[in-house]
Coordinates of N, CA and C in Angstrom, one line a residue:
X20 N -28.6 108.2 -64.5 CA -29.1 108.9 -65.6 C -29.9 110.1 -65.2
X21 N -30.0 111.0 -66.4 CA -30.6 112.3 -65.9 C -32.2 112.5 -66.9
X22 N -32.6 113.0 -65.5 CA -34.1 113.1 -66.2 C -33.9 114.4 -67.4
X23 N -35.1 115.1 -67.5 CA -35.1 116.1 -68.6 C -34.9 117.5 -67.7
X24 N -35.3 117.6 -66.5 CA -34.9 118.7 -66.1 C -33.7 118.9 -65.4
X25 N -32.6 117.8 -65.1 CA -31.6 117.8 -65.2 C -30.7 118.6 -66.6
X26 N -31.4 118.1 -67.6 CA -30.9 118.1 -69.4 C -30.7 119.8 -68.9
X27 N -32.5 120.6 -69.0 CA -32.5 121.5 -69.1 C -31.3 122.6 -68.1
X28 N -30.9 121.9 -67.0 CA -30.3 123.0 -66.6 C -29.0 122.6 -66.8
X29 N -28.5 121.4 -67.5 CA -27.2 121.7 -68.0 C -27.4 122.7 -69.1
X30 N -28.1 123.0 -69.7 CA -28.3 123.6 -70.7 C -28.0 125.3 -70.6
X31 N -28.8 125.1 -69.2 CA -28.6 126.5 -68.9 C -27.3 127.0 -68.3
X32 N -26.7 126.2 -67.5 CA -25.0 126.5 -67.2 C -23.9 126.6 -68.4
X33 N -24.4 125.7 -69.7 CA -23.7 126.3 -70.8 C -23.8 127.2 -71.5
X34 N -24.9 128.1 -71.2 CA -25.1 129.3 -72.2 C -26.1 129.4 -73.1
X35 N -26.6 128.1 -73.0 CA -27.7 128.3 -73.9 C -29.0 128.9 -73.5
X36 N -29.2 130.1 -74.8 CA -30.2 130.6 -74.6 C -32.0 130.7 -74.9
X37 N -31.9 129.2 -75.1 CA -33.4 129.2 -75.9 C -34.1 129.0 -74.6
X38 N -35.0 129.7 -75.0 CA -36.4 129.7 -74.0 C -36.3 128.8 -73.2
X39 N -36.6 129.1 -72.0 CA -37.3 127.6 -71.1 C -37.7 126.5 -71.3
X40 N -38.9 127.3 -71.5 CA -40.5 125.9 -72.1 C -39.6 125.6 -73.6
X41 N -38.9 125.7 -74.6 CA -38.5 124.9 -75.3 C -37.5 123.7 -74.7
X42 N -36.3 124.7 -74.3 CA -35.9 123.7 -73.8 C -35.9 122.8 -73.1
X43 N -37.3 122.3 -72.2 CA -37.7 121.5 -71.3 C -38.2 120.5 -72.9
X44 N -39.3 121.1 -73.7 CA -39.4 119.8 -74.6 C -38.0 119.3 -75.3
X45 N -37.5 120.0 -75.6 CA -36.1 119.6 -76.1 C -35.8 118.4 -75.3
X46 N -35.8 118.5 -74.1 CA -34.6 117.7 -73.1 C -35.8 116.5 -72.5
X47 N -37.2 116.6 -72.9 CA -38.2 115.4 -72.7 C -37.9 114.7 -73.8
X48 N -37.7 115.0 -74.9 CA -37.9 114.4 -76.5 C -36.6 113.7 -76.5
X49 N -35.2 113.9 -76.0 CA -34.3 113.6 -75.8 C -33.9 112.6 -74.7
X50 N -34.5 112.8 -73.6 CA -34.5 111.5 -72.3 C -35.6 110.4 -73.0
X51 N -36.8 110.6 -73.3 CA -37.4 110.0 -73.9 C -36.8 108.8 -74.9
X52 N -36.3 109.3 -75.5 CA -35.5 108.2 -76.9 C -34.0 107.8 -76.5
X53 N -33.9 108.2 -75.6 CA -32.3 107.5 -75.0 C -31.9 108.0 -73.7
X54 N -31.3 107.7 -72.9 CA -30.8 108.2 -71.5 C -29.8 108.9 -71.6
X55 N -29.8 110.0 -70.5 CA -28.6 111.1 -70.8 C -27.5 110.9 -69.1
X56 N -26.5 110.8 -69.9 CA -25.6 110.5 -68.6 C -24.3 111.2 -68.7
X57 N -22.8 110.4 -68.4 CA -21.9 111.2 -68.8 C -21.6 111.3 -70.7
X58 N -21.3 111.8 -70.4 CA -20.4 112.4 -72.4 C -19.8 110.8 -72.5
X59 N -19.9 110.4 -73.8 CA -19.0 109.3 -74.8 C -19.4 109.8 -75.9
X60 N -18.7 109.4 -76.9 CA -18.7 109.2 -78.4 C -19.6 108.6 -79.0
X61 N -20.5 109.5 -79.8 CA -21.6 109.1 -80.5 C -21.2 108.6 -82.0
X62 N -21.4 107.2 -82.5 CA -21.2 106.8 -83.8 C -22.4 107.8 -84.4
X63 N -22.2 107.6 -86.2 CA -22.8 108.8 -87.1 C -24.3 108.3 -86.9
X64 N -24.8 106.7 -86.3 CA -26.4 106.7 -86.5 C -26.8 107.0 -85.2
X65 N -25.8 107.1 -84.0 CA -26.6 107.7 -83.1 C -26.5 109.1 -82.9
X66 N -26.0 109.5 -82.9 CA -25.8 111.4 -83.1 C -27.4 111.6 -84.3
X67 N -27.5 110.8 -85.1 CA -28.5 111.2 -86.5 C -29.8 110.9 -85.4
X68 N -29.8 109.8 -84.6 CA -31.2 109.6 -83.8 C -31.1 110.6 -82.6
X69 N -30.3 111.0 -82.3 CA -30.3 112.1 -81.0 C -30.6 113.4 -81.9
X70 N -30.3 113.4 -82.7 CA -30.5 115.0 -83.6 C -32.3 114.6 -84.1
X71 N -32.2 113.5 -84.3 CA -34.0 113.6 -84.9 C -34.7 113.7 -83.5
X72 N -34.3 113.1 -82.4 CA -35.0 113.3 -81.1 C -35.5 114.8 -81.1
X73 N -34.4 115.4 -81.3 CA -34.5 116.7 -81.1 C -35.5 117.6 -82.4
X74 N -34.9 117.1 -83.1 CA -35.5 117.8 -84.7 C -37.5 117.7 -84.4
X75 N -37.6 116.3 -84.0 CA -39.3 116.2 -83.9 C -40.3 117.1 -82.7
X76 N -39.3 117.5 -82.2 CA -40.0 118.6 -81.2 C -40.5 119.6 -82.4
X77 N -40.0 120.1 -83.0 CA -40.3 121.1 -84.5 C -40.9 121.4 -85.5
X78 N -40.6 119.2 -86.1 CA -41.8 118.7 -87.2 C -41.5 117.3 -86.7
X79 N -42.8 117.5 -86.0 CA -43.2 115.6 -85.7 C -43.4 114.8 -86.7
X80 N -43.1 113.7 -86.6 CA -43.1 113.0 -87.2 C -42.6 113.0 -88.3
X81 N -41.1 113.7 -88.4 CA -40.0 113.4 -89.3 C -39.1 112.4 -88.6
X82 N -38.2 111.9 -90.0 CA -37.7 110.8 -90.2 C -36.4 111.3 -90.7
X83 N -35.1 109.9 -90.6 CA -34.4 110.2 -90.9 C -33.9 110.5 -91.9
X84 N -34.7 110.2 -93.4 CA -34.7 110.7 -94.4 C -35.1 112.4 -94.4
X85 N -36.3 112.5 -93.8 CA -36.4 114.0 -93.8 C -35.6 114.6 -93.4
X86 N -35.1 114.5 -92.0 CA -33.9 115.2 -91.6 C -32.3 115.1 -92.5
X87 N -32.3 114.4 -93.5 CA -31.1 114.7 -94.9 C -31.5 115.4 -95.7
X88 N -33.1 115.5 -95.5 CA -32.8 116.2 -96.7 C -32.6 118.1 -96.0
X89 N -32.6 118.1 -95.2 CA -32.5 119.7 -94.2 C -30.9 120.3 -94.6
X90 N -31.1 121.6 -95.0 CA -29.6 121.7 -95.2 C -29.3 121.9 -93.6
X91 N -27.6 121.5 -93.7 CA -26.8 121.9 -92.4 C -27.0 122.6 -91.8
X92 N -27.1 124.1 -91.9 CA -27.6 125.4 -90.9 C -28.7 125.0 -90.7
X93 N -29.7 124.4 -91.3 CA -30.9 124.3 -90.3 C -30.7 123.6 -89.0
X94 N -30.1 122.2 -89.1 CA -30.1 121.8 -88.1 C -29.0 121.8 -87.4
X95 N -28.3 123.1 -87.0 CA -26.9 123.7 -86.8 C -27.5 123.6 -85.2
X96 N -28.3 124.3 -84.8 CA -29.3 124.8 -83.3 C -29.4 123.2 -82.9
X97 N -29.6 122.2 -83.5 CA -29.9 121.1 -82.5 C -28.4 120.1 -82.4
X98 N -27.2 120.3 -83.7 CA -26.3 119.8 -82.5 C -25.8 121.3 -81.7
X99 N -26.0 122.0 -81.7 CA -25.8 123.0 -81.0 C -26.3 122.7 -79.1
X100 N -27.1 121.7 -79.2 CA -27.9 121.2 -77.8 C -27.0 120.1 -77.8
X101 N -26.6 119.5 -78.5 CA -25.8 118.5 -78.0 C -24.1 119.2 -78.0
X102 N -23.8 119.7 -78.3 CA -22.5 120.3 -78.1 C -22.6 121.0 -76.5
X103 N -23.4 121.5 -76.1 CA -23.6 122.4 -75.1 C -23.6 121.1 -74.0
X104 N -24.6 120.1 -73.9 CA -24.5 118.9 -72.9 C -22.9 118.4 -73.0
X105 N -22.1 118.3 -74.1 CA -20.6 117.4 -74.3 C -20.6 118.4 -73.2
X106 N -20.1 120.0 -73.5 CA -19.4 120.7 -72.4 C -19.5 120.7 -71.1
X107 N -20.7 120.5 -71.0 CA -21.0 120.1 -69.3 C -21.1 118.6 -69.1
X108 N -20.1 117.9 -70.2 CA -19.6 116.0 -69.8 C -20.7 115.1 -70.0
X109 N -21.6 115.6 -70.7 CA -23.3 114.9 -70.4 C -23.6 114.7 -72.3
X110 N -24.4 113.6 -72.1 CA -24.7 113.0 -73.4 C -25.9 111.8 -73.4
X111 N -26.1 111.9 -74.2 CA -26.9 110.5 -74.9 C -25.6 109.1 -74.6
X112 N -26.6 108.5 -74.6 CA -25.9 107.0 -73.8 C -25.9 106.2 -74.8
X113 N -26.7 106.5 -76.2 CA -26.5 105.7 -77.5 C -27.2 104.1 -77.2
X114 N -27.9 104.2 -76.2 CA -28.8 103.0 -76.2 C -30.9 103.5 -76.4
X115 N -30.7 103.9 -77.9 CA -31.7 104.5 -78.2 C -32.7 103.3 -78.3
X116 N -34.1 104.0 -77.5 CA -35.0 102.9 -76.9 C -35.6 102.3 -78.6
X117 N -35.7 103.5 -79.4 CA -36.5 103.3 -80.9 C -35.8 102.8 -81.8
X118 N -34.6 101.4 -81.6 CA -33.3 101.3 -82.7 C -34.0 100.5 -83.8
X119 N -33.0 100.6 -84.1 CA -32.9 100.3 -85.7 C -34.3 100.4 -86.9
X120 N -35.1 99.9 -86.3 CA -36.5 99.5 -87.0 C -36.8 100.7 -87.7
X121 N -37.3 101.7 -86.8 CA -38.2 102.6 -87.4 C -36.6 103.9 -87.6
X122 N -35.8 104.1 -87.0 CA -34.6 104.5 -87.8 C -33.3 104.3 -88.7
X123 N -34.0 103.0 -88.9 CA -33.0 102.5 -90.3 C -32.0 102.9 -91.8
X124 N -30.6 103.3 -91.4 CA -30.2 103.7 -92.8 C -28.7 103.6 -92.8
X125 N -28.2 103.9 -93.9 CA -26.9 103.1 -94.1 C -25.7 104.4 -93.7
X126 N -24.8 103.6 -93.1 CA -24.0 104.5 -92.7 C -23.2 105.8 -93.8
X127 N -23.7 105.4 -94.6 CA -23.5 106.1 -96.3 C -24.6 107.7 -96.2
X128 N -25.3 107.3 -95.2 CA -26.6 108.7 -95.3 C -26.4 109.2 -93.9
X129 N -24.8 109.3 -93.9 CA -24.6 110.2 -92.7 C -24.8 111.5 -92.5
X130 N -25.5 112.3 -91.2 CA -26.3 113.5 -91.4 C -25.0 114.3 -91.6
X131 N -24.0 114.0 -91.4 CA -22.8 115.2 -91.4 C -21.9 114.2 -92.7
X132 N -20.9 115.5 -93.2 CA -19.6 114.5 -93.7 C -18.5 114.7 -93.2
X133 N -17.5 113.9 -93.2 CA -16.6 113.3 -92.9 C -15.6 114.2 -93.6
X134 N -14.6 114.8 -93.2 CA -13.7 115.9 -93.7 C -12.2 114.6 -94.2
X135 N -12.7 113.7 -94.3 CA -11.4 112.9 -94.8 C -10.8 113.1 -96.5
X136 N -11.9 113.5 -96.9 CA -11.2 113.5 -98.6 C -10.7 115.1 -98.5
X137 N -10.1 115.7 -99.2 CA -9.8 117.2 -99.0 C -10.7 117.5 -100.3
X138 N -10.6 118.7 -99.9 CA -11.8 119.4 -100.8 C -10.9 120.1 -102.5
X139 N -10.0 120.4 -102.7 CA -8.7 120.5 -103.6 C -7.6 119.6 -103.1
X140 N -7.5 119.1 -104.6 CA -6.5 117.5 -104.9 C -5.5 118.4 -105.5
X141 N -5.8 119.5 -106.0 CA -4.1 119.8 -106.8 C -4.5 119.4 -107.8
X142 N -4.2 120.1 -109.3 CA -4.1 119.8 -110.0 C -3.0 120.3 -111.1
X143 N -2.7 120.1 -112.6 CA -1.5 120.4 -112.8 C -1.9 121.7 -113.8
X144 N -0.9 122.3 -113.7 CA -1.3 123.6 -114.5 C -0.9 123.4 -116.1

């Protein structure tokens, strides 16, 4: 597993450009609430707890309700940190130390949607 200053300098071999000293709390806030190792597939409640890991460096002590109600481009920049670790094969290990309890919600209050329904059904003229 990789500590936080590991995080930060994957970060920095992928391009990312945010500050240092943020990025170091970023990648504390994030080792902190789960272990970072190689890349797997994050189900929608753990991507939502690795995105709040992140989101609370910003406004502490938000929740996963708070973070729904954020429109998308706000929190565009934090999977933005997690897309940047995928590319360099690194991720959250989805054994998040704070489960279920205190981030509890139904898989219905997924922070992203699901592109399965199309957005025009056709209709008849």
């Amino acid at each position: 597993m990789l500590d936080s200053t590991d995080v930060v300098y994957a970060w920095q071999r992928s391009g990312n450009l945010t500050p240092l000293d943020r990025l170091g709390l970023y990648a504390q806030a994030l080792t902190a609430d789960c272990p970072i190792g190689d890349y797997r597939t994050l189900d929608d409640a753990q991507e939502d707890k690795a995105i709040l890991a992140l989101f609370c460096v910003d406004r502490p002590g938000a929740t996963i309700a708070s973070l729904h109600q954020m429109p998308p481009l706000a929190l565009s920049g934090y999977h933005q940190l997690l897309h940047d670790l995928a590319r360099e094969g690194l991720g959250p290990g989805g054994g998040f130390r704070a489960e279920a309890h205190r981030f509890d919600h139904s898989p219905d209050t997924a922070l992203h949607q699901r592109g399965d329904t199309p957005a025009f059904r056709g209709g008849g003229l």
